[in-house]
Every structure is written in C-alpha cells, then in structure tokens.
Amino acid sequence: MASGSGSNFEALVHACRDGRLLAEVALLVVNNPGCSAQQRAKRLAVPCQVLNHRSMASREALDQALVTTFQSAGVDFLVMAGWMRVVTPTLINAFPDRLINIHPSLLPSFRGLDAVGQALAAGVTLAGCTAHLVCEEVDAGRILVQAAVPVLATDDHASLSARIQRQEHRILPLAVALACQG
Ligand code: GAR
C-alpha cells in the first residue's frame, strides 16, 4: 500500500526478487492516481490497483475496499509502505498481526505527519525509522525493527529524509520476515 513515491514498495520488490525475503509482492494498491508508486509498479511488472479515497464515503469504506481487494488477490500480509491514510479496525481486524507500517522516526517519538520536520524542530541528534505492527492508535503498534540515523549539523529536511529512507529500505524487508515468523 503506497500513496506517493513508492521507494519502500520498490525496496520490498527487490528484496523478494534477490532472495533476501521469501515472499512475493502480489499487488500494489495506491490511493493517489498517477503517483510515482504506480509508475514503479508498471516498470517492475507488479499488478497495481487504484483505490481513490476521494471517491469513498468514509475511512471504513476505503478500508473495506482494501480488504475485498486483498482477499480476492489471495494476499496474506500487508505493508503500509508510505500509505498516508489513517486505517480503521475494518482493515486492522481483517489482517491481525499481518499489517505493518514504516514510519520515519524512532517511535514513540514524533508520531503523525512530517516526522522528519518534527525531529529537526526538536533538535534531536538521533533520528531514524521504525517498522511496526499496526493497531488502532496511529503509529503506536508493537515495534519490530528500528534504525537510528544521526542528524548532522549540515542536514536539512531533504538530506535527513534521504538518509532515513535508505535505512527504511533496509529494515522493512527484515520487519516483514520477523512479523511473518510471529
Ligand atoms: C516513507 O519515508 C515513510 O516512512 C513515510 O512516507 C515515506 C514514503 O516514501 N510514511 C509515513 O510518514 C507514515 N506515517 P516512499 O513512498 O518513497 O516509500
């Protein structure tokens, strides 16, 4: 599941294809038509479906559409790889302990939007990323893997985000493997 650039989606596809992760990325769902993630899926020959939240009556309606889509595709594990929508029990309860999220902070610090901006504003010297199970509370489920990233004096939002993302691409496949092993 992706909303924007899709670099974490692509990292997962490569991890599966080069044997680091014994899984297959069966389907990408995006909520923003034309987003870069959709183009990556085309280039990588991964099936992609658009579920536009703007045409759904509620968060639950979007999540029910996700459940139906993933169940009919035979998907048994979900990754929110830059999915910028709050999810509801409709989705969470359909895939218990099989729904994970990647977030660009060392949780429980800097939940919610623009975690990198929050970290820079707080003046922390260590930022990072967290892969975690998804529960109803936003950015709060059980932590699976974290990576710490030093904040350099020369960093701006773009440079710190780029270094954090490199670590996201490393820990996300590991988190999928750990979660699948229970
Ligand atoms: C990632 O950095 C991810 O941590 C963040 O969105 C980015 C998506 O990048 N997710 C959140 O902030 C969720 N709260 P990508 O589309 O290139 O994978």
PDB file of C-alpha atoms and ligand atoms in Angstrom:
ATOM      1  CA  MET A   1       0.000   0.000   0.000  1.00  0.00           C
ATOM      2  CA  ALA A   2       1.540   3.286  -1.075  1.00  0.00           C
ATOM      3  CA  SER A   3       0.472   6.891  -1.538  1.00  0.00           C
ATOM      4  CA  GLY A   4       3.444   8.675  -3.070  1.00  0.00           C
ATOM      5  CA  SER A   5       6.911   7.919  -4.318  1.00  0.00           C
ATOM      6  CA  GLY A   6       6.907   4.179  -3.638  1.00  0.00           C
ATOM      7  CA  SER A   7      10.592   3.741  -2.850  1.00  0.00           C
ATOM      8  CA  ASN A   8       9.776   1.389   0.040  1.00  0.00           C
ATOM      9  CA  PHE A   9       7.495  -0.617  -2.236  1.00  0.00           C
ATOM     10  CA  GLU A  10      10.352  -0.959  -4.716  1.00  0.00           C
ATOM     11  CA  ALA A  11      12.776  -1.953  -1.948  1.00  0.00           C
ATOM     12  CA  LEU A  12      10.403  -4.766  -0.955  1.00  0.00           C
ATOM     13  CA  VAL A  13      10.104  -5.982  -4.543  1.00  0.00           C
ATOM     14  CA  HIS A  14      13.906  -6.110  -4.858  1.00  0.00           C
ATOM     15  CA  ALA A  15      14.268  -7.901  -1.501  1.00  0.00           C
ATOM     16  CA  CYS A  16      11.846 -10.579  -2.725  1.00  0.00           C
ATOM     17  CA  ARG A  17      13.445 -10.881  -6.139  1.00  0.00           C
ATOM     18  CA  ASP A  18      17.025 -11.152  -4.911  1.00  0.00           C
ATOM     19  CA  GLY A  19      16.127 -13.754  -2.291  1.00  0.00           C
ATOM     20  CA  ARG A  20      16.529 -11.692   0.898  1.00  0.00           C
ATOM     21  CA  LEU A  21      12.823 -12.071   1.606  1.00  0.00           C
ATOM     22  CA  LEU A  22      10.978 -15.301   0.865  1.00  0.00           C
ATOM     23  CA  ALA A  23       7.814 -13.636  -0.317  1.00  0.00           C
ATOM     24  CA  GLU A  24       6.226 -12.189  -3.401  1.00  0.00           C
ATOM     25  CA  VAL A  25       4.777  -8.710  -3.791  1.00  0.00           C
ATOM     26  CA  ALA A  26       1.470  -9.801  -5.263  1.00  0.00           C
ATOM     27  CA  LEU A  27      -0.287  -6.460  -5.558  1.00  0.00           C
ATOM     28  CA  LEU A  28       0.282  -2.746  -5.006  1.00  0.00           C
ATOM     29  CA  VAL A  29      -2.679  -0.592  -4.040  1.00  0.00           C
ATOM     30  CA  VAL A  30      -2.335   3.189  -4.308  1.00  0.00           C
ATOM     31  CA  ASN A  31      -4.844   5.825  -3.260  1.00  0.00           C
ATOM     32  CA  ASN A  32      -3.452   8.642  -5.425  1.00  0.00           C
ATOM     33  CA  PRO A  33      -3.979   8.012  -9.152  1.00  0.00           C
ATOM     34  CA  GLY A  34      -0.811   8.697 -11.145  1.00  0.00           C
ATOM     35  CA  CYS A  35       1.521   8.667  -8.144  1.00  0.00           C
ATOM     36  CA  SER A  36       5.117   7.569  -8.693  1.00  0.00           C
ATOM     37  CA  ALA A  37       4.478   4.310  -6.854  1.00  0.00           C
ATOM     38  CA  GLN A  38       2.017   3.361  -9.586  1.00  0.00           C
ATOM     39  CA  GLN A  39       4.665   4.032 -12.235  1.00  0.00           C
ATOM     40  CA  ARG A  40       7.213   1.958 -10.335  1.00  0.00           C
ATOM     41  CA  ALA A  41       4.735  -0.941 -10.241  1.00  0.00           C
ATOM     42  CA  LYS A  42       4.365  -0.744 -14.008  1.00  0.00           C
ATOM     43  CA  ARG A  43       8.157  -0.746 -14.509  1.00  0.00           C
ATOM     44  CA  LEU A  44       8.560  -3.659 -12.067  1.00  0.00           C
ATOM     45  CA  ALA A  45       5.621  -5.590 -13.580  1.00  0.00           C
ATOM     46  CA  VAL A  46       3.744  -5.765 -10.283  1.00  0.00           C
ATOM     47  CA  PRO A  47      -0.061  -5.611 -10.566  1.00  0.00           C
ATOM     48  CA  CYS A  48      -1.376  -2.280  -9.296  1.00  0.00           C
ATOM     49  CA  GLN A  49      -4.845  -1.169  -8.346  1.00  0.00           C
ATOM     50  CA  VAL A  50      -6.046   2.351  -7.538  1.00  0.00           C
ATOM     51  CA  LEU A  51      -8.484   2.820  -4.659  1.00  0.00           C
ATOM     52  CA  ASN A  52      -9.061   6.549  -4.559  1.00  0.00           C
ATOM     53  CA  HIS A  53     -10.137   7.637  -1.074  1.00  0.00           C
ATOM     54  CA  ARG A  54     -11.741  10.756  -2.600  1.00  0.00           C
ATOM     55  CA  SER A  55     -14.497   8.634  -4.091  1.00  0.00           C
ATOM     56  CA  MET A  56     -15.159   6.714  -0.859  1.00  0.00           C
ATOM     57  CA  ALA A  57     -17.817   7.730   1.643  1.00  0.00           C
ATOM     58  CA  SER A  58     -15.663   7.117   4.731  1.00  0.00           C
ATOM     59  CA  ARG A  59     -12.367   5.727   6.017  1.00  0.00           C
ATOM     60  CA  GLU A  60     -14.190   2.457   6.693  1.00  0.00           C
ATOM     61  CA  ALA A  61     -15.429   2.307   3.086  1.00  0.00           C
ATOM     62  CA  LEU A  62     -11.869   2.651   1.801  1.00  0.00           C
ATOM     63  CA  ASP A  63     -10.664   0.004   4.242  1.00  0.00           C
ATOM     64  CA  GLN A  64     -13.475  -2.382   3.261  1.00  0.00           C
ATOM     65  CA  ALA A  65     -12.481  -1.936  -0.386  1.00  0.00           C
ATOM     66  CA  LEU A  66      -8.879  -2.736   0.594  1.00  0.00           C
ATOM     67  CA  VAL A  67      -9.957  -5.888   2.444  1.00  0.00           C
ATOM     68  CA  THR A  68     -12.032  -7.100  -0.504  1.00  0.00           C
ATOM     69  CA  THR A  69      -9.250  -6.330  -2.973  1.00  0.00           C
ATOM     70  CA  PHE A  70      -6.510  -8.054  -0.980  1.00  0.00           C
ATOM     71  CA  GLN A  71      -8.646 -11.062  -0.082  1.00  0.00           C
ATOM     72  CA  SER A  72      -9.631 -11.649  -3.684  1.00  0.00           C
ATOM     73  CA  ALA A  73      -5.963 -11.405  -4.717  1.00  0.00           C
ATOM     74  CA  GLY A  74      -5.063 -14.068  -2.122  1.00  0.00           C
ATOM     75  CA  VAL A  75      -2.770 -11.674  -0.278  1.00  0.00           C
ATOM     76  CA  ASP A  76      -1.883 -12.795   3.236  1.00  0.00           C
ATOM     77  CA  PHE A  77       0.374  -9.989   4.501  1.00  0.00           C
ATOM     78  CA  LEU A  78       0.061  -6.216   4.090  1.00  0.00           C
ATOM     79  CA  VAL A  79       2.673  -3.456   4.232  1.00  0.00           C
ATOM     80  CA  MET A  80       1.811   0.219   4.570  1.00  0.00           C
ATOM     81  CA  ALA A  81       4.818   1.414   2.569  1.00  0.00           C
ATOM     82  CA  GLY A  82       4.181   5.134   2.690  1.00  0.00           C
ATOM     83  CA  TRP A  83       0.378   4.785   2.999  1.00  0.00           C
ATOM     84  CA  MET A  84      -0.703   8.242   4.119  1.00  0.00           C
ATOM     85  CA  ARG A  85      -4.215   7.362   5.302  1.00  0.00           C
ATOM     86  CA  VAL A  86      -5.294   6.527   8.839  1.00  0.00           C
ATOM     87  CA  VAL A  87      -6.584   2.959   8.859  1.00  0.00           C
ATOM     88  CA  THR A  88      -9.536   1.630  10.857  1.00  0.00           C
ATOM     89  CA  PRO A  89     -10.424  -1.665  12.576  1.00  0.00           C
ATOM     90  CA  THR A  90     -12.137  -2.702   9.330  1.00  0.00           C
ATOM     91  CA  LEU A  91      -8.684  -3.278   7.826  1.00  0.00           C
ATOM     92  CA  ILE A  92      -6.701  -3.988  11.000  1.00  0.00           C
ATOM     93  CA  ASN A  93      -9.017  -6.767  12.198  1.00  0.00           C
ATOM     94  CA  ALA A  94      -9.136  -8.456   8.797  1.00  0.00           C
ATOM     95  CA  PHE A  95      -5.351  -9.000   8.895  1.00  0.00           C
ATOM     96  CA  PRO A  96      -4.489  -9.487  12.585  1.00  0.00           C
ATOM     97  CA  ASP A  97      -0.706  -9.197  13.151  1.00  0.00           C
ATOM     98  CA  ARG A  98      -0.297  -9.204   9.378  1.00  0.00           C
ATOM     99  CA  LEU A  99      -0.354  -5.454   8.762  1.00  0.00           C
ATOM    100  CA  ILE A 100       2.807  -3.418   9.254  1.00  0.00           C
ATOM    101  CA  ASN A 101       3.777   0.218   8.752  1.00  0.00           C
ATOM    102  CA  ILE A 102       7.031   2.081   8.182  1.00  0.00           C
ATOM    103  CA  HIS A 103       7.369   5.472   9.892  1.00  0.00           C
ATOM    104  CA  PRO A 104      10.272   7.943   9.583  1.00  0.00           C
ATOM    105  CA  SER A 105      11.044   8.410  13.278  1.00  0.00           C
ATOM    106  CA  LEU A 106      12.258   6.478  16.258  1.00  0.00           C
ATOM    107  CA  LEU A 107       8.815   5.776  17.706  1.00  0.00           C
ATOM    108  CA  PRO A 108       7.322   6.587  20.135  1.00  0.00           C
ATOM    109  CA  SER A 109       8.878   9.958  19.276  1.00  0.00           C
ATOM    110  CA  PHE A 110       7.325  12.081  16.515  1.00  0.00           C
ATOM    111  CA  ARG A 111       4.159  10.243  15.591  1.00  0.00           C
ATOM    112  CA  GLY A 112       1.920  11.582  12.832  1.00  0.00           C
ATOM    113  CA  LEU A 113       2.634  13.883   9.940  1.00  0.00           C
ATOM    114  CA  ASP A 114       6.095  15.194   8.947  1.00  0.00           C
ATOM    115  CA  ALA A 115       8.065  13.191  11.484  1.00  0.00           C
ATOM    116  CA  VAL A 116      11.351  14.386   9.950  1.00  0.00           C
ATOM    117  CA  GLY A 117      10.304  18.024  10.324  1.00  0.00           C
ATOM    118  CA  GLN A 118       9.260  17.329  13.902  1.00  0.00           C
ATOM    119  CA  ALA A 119      12.671  15.781  14.653  1.00  0.00           C
ATOM    120  CA  LEU A 120      14.531  18.734  13.122  1.00  0.00           C
ATOM    121  CA  ALA A 121      12.375  21.225  15.035  1.00  0.00           C
ATOM    122  CA  ALA A 122      13.016  19.366  18.287  1.00  0.00           C
ATOM    123  CA  GLY A 123      16.776  19.498  17.706  1.00  0.00           C
ATOM    124  CA  VAL A 124      17.380  15.786  18.298  1.00  0.00           C
ATOM    125  CA  THR A 125      20.797  14.443  17.348  1.00  0.00           C
ATOM    126  CA  LEU A 126      19.486  10.965  16.539  1.00  0.00           C
ATOM    127  CA  ALA A 127      16.570  10.439  14.163  1.00  0.00           C
ATOM    128  CA  GLY A 128      15.605   7.212  12.435  1.00  0.00           C
ATOM    129  CA  CYS A 129      12.807   4.965  11.318  1.00  0.00           C
ATOM    130  CA  THR A 130      10.545   2.290  12.748  1.00  0.00           C
ATOM    131  CA  ALA A 131       8.760  -0.689  11.259  1.00  0.00           C
ATOM    132  CA  HIS A 132       5.867  -1.714  13.477  1.00  0.00           C
ATOM    133  CA  LEU A 133       2.648  -3.690  13.611  1.00  0.00           C
ATOM    134  CA  VAL A 134      -0.417  -1.547  13.033  1.00  0.00           C
ATOM    135  CA  CYS A 135      -3.012  -1.058  15.761  1.00  0.00           C
ATOM    136  CA  GLU A 136      -5.886   1.379  16.077  1.00  0.00           C
ATOM    137  CA  GLU A 137      -3.765   4.092  17.669  1.00  0.00           C
ATOM    138  CA  VAL A 138      -1.766   5.882  14.965  1.00  0.00           C
ATOM    139  CA  ASP A 139       1.983   4.999  14.852  1.00  0.00           C
ATOM    140  CA  ALA A 140       1.717   3.035  18.084  1.00  0.00           C
ATOM    141  CA  GLY A 141       1.707  -0.716  17.372  1.00  0.00           C
ATOM    142  CA  ARG A 142       4.347  -3.154  18.525  1.00  0.00           C
ATOM    143  CA  ILE A 143       7.812  -2.225  17.274  1.00  0.00           C
ATOM    144  CA  LEU A 144       9.500  -4.804  15.024  1.00  0.00           C
ATOM    145  CA  VAL A 145      12.711  -3.100  13.792  1.00  0.00           C
ATOM    146  CA  GLN A 146      14.247   0.345  14.192  1.00  0.00           C
ATOM    147  CA  ALA A 147      17.271   2.024  12.655  1.00  0.00           C
ATOM    148  CA  ALA A 148      18.924   5.112  14.124  1.00  0.00           C
ATOM    149  CA  VAL A 149      20.231   7.870  11.849  1.00  0.00           C
ATOM    150  CA  PRO A 150      22.484  10.664  13.170  1.00  0.00           C
ATOM    151  CA  VAL A 151      21.315  14.218  12.496  1.00  0.00           C
ATOM    152  CA  LEU A 152      24.238  16.165  11.028  1.00  0.00           C
ATOM    153  CA  ALA A 153      24.797  19.883  11.621  1.00  0.00           C
ATOM    154  CA  THR A 154      24.541  20.365   7.859  1.00  0.00           C
ATOM    155  CA  ASP A 155      21.260  18.456   7.485  1.00  0.00           C
ATOM    156  CA  ASP A 156      18.124  19.942   6.055  1.00  0.00           C
ATOM    157  CA  HIS A 157      14.792  18.189   5.629  1.00  0.00           C
ATOM    158  CA  ALA A 158      15.741  16.678   2.267  1.00  0.00           C
ATOM    159  CA  SER A 159      19.154  15.324   3.263  1.00  0.00           C
ATOM    160  CA  LEU A 160      17.921  13.828   6.541  1.00  0.00           C
ATOM    161  CA  SER A 161      14.852  12.306   4.857  1.00  0.00           C
ATOM    162  CA  ALA A 162      17.068  10.700   2.211  1.00  0.00           C
ATOM    163  CA  ARG A 163      19.351   9.083   4.804  1.00  0.00           C
ATOM    164  CA  ILE A 164      16.373   7.874   6.833  1.00  0.00           C
ATOM    165  CA  GLN A 165      14.805   6.389   3.711  1.00  0.00           C
ATOM    166  CA  ARG A 166      17.939   4.404   2.942  1.00  0.00           C
ATOM    167  CA  GLN A 167      17.516   2.764   6.353  1.00  0.00           C
ATOM    168  CA  GLU A 168      13.795   2.215   5.771  1.00  0.00           C
ATOM    169  CA  HIS A 169      14.631   0.226   2.666  1.00  0.00           C
ATOM    170  CA  ARG A 170      16.968  -1.939   4.756  1.00  0.00           C
ATOM    171  CA  ILE A 171      14.700  -2.593   7.756  1.00  0.00           C
ATOM    172  CA  LEU A 172      11.344  -3.038   6.032  1.00  0.00           C
ATOM    173  CA  PRO A 173      12.112  -6.451   4.467  1.00  0.00           C
ATOM    174  CA  LEU A 174      13.555  -7.555   7.801  1.00  0.00           C
ATOM    175  CA  ALA A 175      10.388  -6.450   9.600  1.00  0.00           C
ATOM    176  CA  VAL A 176       8.196  -8.369   7.145  1.00  0.00           C
ATOM    177  CA  ALA A 177      10.248 -11.511   7.778  1.00  0.00           C
ATOM    178  CA  LEU A 178      10.070 -11.065  11.560  1.00  0.00           C
ATOM    179  CA  ALA A 179       6.330 -10.436  11.555  1.00  0.00           C
ATOM    180  CA  CYS A 180       5.719 -13.487   9.353  1.00  0.00           C
ATOM    181  CA  GLN A 181       7.681 -15.611  11.805  1.00  0.00           C
ATOM    182  CA  GLY A 182       5.376 -14.342  14.572  1.00  0.00           C
TER     183      GLY A 182
HETATM  184  C1  GAR B   1       8.466   6.973   3.979  1.00  0.00           C
HETATM  185  O1  GAR B   1       9.546   7.735   4.415  1.00  0.00           O
HETATM  186  C2  GAR B   1       7.624   6.526   5.158  1.00  0.00           C
HETATM  187  O2  GAR B   1       8.360   6.372   6.319  1.00  0.00           O
HETATM  188  C3  GAR B   1       6.641   7.656   5.283  1.00  0.00           C
HETATM  189  O3  GAR B   1       6.346   8.035   3.962  1.00  0.00           O
HETATM  190  C4  GAR B   1       7.504   7.830   3.168  1.00  0.00           C
HETATM  191  C5  GAR B   1       7.079   7.151   1.887  1.00  0.00           C
HETATM  192  O4  GAR B   1       8.158   7.072   0.995  1.00  0.00           O
HETATM  193  N1  GAR B   1       5.481   7.232   5.986  1.00  0.00           N
HETATM  194  C6  GAR B   1       4.862   7.973   6.899  1.00  0.00           C
HETATM  195  O5  GAR B   1       5.208   9.088   7.190  1.00  0.00           O
HETATM  196  C7  GAR B   1       3.687   7.287   7.546  1.00  0.00           C
HETATM  197  N2  GAR B   1       3.308   7.954   8.746  1.00  0.00           N
HETATM  198  P1  GAR B   1       8.086   6.099  -0.254  1.00  0.00           P
HETATM  199  O6  GAR B   1       6.747   6.363  -0.926  1.00  0.00           O
HETATM  200  O7  GAR B   1       9.233   6.518  -1.114  1.00  0.00           O
HETATM  201  O8  GAR B   1       8.194   4.697   0.224  1.00  0.00           O
END
